[in-house]
Short mmCIF file of N, CA, C and O in Angstrom, two decimals:
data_model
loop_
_atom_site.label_atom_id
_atom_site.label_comp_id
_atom_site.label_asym_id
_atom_site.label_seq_id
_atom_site.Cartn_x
_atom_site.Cartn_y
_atom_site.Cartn_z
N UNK A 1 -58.37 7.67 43.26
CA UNK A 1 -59.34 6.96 42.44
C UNK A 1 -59.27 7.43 40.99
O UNK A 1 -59.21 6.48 40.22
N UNK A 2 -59.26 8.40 40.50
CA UNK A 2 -58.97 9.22 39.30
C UNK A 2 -57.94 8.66 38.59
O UNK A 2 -58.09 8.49 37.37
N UNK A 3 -56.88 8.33 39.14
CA UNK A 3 -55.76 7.59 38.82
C UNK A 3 -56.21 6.48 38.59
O UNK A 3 -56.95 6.53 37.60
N UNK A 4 -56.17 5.86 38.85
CA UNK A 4 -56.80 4.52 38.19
C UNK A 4 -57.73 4.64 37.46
O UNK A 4 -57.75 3.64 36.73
N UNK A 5 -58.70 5.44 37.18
CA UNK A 5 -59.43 5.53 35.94
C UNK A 5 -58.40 6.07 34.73
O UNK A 5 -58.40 5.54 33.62
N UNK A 6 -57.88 6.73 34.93
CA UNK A 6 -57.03 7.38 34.02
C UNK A 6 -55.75 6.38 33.32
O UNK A 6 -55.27 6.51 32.19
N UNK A 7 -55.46 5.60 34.12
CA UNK A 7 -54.76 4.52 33.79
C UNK A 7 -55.06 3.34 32.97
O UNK A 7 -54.35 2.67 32.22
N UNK A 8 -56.75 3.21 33.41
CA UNK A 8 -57.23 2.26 32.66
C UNK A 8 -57.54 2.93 31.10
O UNK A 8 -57.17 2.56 29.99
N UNK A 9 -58.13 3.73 31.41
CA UNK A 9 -58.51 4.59 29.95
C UNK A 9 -57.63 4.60 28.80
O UNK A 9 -57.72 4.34 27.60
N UNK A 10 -56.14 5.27 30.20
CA UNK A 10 -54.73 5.10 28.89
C UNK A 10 -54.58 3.61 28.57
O UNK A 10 -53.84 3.63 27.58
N UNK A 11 -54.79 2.62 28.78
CA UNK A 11 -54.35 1.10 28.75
C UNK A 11 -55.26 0.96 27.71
O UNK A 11 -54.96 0.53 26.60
N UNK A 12 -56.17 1.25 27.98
CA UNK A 12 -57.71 1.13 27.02
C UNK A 12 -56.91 1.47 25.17
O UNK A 12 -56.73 0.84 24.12
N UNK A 13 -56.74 2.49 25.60
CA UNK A 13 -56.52 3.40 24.15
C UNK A 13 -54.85 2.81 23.37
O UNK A 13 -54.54 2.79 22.18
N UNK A 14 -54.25 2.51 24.25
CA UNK A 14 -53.35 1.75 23.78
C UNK A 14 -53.64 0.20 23.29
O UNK A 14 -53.14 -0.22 22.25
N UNK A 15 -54.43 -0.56 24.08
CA UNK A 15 -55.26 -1.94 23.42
C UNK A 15 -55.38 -1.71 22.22
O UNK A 15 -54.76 -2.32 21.34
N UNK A 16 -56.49 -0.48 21.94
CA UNK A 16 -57.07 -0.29 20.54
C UNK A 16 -56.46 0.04 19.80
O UNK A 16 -56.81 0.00 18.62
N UNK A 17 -55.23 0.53 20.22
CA UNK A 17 -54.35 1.12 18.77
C UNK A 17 -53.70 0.07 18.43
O UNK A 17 -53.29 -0.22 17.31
N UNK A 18 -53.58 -0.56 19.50
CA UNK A 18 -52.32 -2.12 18.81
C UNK A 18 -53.42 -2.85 17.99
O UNK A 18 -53.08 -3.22 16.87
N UNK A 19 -55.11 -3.17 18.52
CA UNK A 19 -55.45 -4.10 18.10
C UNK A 19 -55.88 -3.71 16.26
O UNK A 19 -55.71 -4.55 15.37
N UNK A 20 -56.31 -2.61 16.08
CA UNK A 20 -56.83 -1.75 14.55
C UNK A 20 -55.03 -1.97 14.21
O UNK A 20 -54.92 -2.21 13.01
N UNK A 21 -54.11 -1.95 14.68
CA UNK A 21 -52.62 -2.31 13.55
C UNK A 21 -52.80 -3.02 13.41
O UNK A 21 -53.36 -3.14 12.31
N UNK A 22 -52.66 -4.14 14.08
CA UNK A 22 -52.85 -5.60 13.64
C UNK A 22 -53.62 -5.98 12.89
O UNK A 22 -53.24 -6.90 12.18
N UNK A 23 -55.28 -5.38 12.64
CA UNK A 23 -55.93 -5.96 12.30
C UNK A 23 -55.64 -5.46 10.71
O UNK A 23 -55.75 -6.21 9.74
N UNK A 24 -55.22 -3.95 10.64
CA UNK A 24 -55.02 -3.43 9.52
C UNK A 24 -53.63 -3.99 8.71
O UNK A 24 -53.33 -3.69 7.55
N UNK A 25 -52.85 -4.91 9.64
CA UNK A 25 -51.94 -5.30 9.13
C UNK A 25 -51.96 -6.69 8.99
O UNK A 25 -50.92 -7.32 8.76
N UNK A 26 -53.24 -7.30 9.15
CA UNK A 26 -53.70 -8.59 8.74
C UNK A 26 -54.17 -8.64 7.33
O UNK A 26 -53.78 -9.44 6.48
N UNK A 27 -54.91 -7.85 7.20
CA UNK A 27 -55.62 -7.29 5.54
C UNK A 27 -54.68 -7.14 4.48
O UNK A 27 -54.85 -7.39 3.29
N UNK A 28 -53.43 -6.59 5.18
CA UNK A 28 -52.10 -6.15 3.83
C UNK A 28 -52.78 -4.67 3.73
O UNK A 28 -52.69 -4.16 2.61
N UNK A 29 -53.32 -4.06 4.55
CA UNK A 29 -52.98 -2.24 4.48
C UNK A 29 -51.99 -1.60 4.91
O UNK A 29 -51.75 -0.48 4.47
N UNK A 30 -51.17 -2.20 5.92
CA UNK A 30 -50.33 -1.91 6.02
C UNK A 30 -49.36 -2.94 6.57
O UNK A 30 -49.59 -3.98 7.18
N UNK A 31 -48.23 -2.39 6.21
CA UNK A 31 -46.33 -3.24 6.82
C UNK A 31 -46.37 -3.54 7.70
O UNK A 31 -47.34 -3.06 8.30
N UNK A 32 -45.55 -4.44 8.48
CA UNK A 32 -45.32 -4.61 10.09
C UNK A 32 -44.86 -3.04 10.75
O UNK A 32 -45.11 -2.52 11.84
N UNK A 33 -44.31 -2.70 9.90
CA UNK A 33 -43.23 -1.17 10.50
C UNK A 33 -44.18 -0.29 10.44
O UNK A 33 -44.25 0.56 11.33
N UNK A 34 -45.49 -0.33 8.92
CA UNK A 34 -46.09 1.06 9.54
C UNK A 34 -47.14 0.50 10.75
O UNK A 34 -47.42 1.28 11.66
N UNK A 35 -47.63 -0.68 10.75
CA UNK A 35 -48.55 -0.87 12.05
C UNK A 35 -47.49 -0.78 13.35
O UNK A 35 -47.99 -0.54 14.45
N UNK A 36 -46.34 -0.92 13.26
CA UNK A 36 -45.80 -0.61 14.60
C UNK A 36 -45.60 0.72 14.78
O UNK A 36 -45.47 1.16 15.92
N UNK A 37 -45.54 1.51 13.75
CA UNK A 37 -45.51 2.90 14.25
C UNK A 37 -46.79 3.09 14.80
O UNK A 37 -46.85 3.36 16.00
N UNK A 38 -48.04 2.98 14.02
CA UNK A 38 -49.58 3.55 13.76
C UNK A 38 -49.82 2.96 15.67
O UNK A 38 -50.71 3.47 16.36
N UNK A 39 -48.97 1.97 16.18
CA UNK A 39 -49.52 1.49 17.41
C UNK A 39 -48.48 2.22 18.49
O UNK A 39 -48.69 2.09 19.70
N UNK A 40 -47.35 3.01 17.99
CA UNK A 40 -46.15 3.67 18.33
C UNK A 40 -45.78 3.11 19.32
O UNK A 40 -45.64 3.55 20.46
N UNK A 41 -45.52 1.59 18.70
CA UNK A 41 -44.19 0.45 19.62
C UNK A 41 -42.98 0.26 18.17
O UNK A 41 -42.95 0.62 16.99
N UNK A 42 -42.42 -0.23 18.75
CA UNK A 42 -40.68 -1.03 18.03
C UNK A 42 -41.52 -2.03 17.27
O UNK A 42 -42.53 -2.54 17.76
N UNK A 43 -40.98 -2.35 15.78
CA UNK A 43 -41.39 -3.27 15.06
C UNK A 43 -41.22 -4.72 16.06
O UNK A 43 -42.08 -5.57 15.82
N UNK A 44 -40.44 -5.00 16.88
CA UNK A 44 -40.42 -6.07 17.00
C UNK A 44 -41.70 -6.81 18.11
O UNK A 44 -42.27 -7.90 18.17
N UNK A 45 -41.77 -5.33 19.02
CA UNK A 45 -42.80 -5.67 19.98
C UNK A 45 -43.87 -5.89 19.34
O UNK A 45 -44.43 -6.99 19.44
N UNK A 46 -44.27 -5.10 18.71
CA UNK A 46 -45.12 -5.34 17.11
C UNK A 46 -45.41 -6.77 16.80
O UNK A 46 -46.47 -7.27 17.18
N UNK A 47 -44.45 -7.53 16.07
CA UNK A 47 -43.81 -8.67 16.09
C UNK A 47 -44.54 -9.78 16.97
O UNK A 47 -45.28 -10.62 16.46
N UNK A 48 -44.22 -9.69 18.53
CA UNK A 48 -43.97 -10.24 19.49
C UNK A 48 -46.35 -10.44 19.81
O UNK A 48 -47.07 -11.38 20.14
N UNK A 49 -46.61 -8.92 19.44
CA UNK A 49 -48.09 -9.31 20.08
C UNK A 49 -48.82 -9.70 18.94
O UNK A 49 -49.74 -10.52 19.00
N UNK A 50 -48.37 -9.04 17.71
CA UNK A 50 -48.87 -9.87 16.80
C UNK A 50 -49.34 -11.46 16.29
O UNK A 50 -50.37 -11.96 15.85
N UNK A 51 -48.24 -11.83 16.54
CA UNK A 51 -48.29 -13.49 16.84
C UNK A 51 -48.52 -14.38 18.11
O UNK A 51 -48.50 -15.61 18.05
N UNK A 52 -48.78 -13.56 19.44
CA UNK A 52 -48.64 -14.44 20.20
C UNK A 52 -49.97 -14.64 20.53
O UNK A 52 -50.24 -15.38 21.47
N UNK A 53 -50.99 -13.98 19.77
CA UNK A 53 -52.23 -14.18 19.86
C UNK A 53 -53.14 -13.66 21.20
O UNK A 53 -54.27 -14.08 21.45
N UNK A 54 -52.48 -12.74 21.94
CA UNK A 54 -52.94 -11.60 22.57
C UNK A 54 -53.90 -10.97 22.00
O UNK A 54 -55.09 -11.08 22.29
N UNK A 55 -53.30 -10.09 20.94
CA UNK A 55 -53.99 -9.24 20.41
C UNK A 55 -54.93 -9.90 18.92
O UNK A 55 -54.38 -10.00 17.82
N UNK A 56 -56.53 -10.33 19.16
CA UNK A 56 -57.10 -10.70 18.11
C UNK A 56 -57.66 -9.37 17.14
O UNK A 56 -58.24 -9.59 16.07
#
């Protein structure tokens, strides 16, 4: 059971880091490359959730 909390939590915390890049890289604070680091994926995956409207 722990496991699965722990999984969700990590899933959790990864959501939020992609979604604050994006959002910070909607504004023009930052590049595609530094929000793909700041979310620590590949610019392209970056790319890929950025636009596909997953991530608002």
């Amino acid at each position: 059971m722990c496991e699965i909390i722990e999984k969700y939590k990590a899933e959790g915390r990864i959501e939020g880091l992609l979604k604050m890049a994006v959002s910070l890289w909607k504004k023009g604070k930052l590049t595609e490359q530094e929000a793909a680091d700041e979310a620590g994926i590949s610019l392209e995956e970056f790319k890929k959730a950025a636009t596909s409207g997953i991530v608002v």
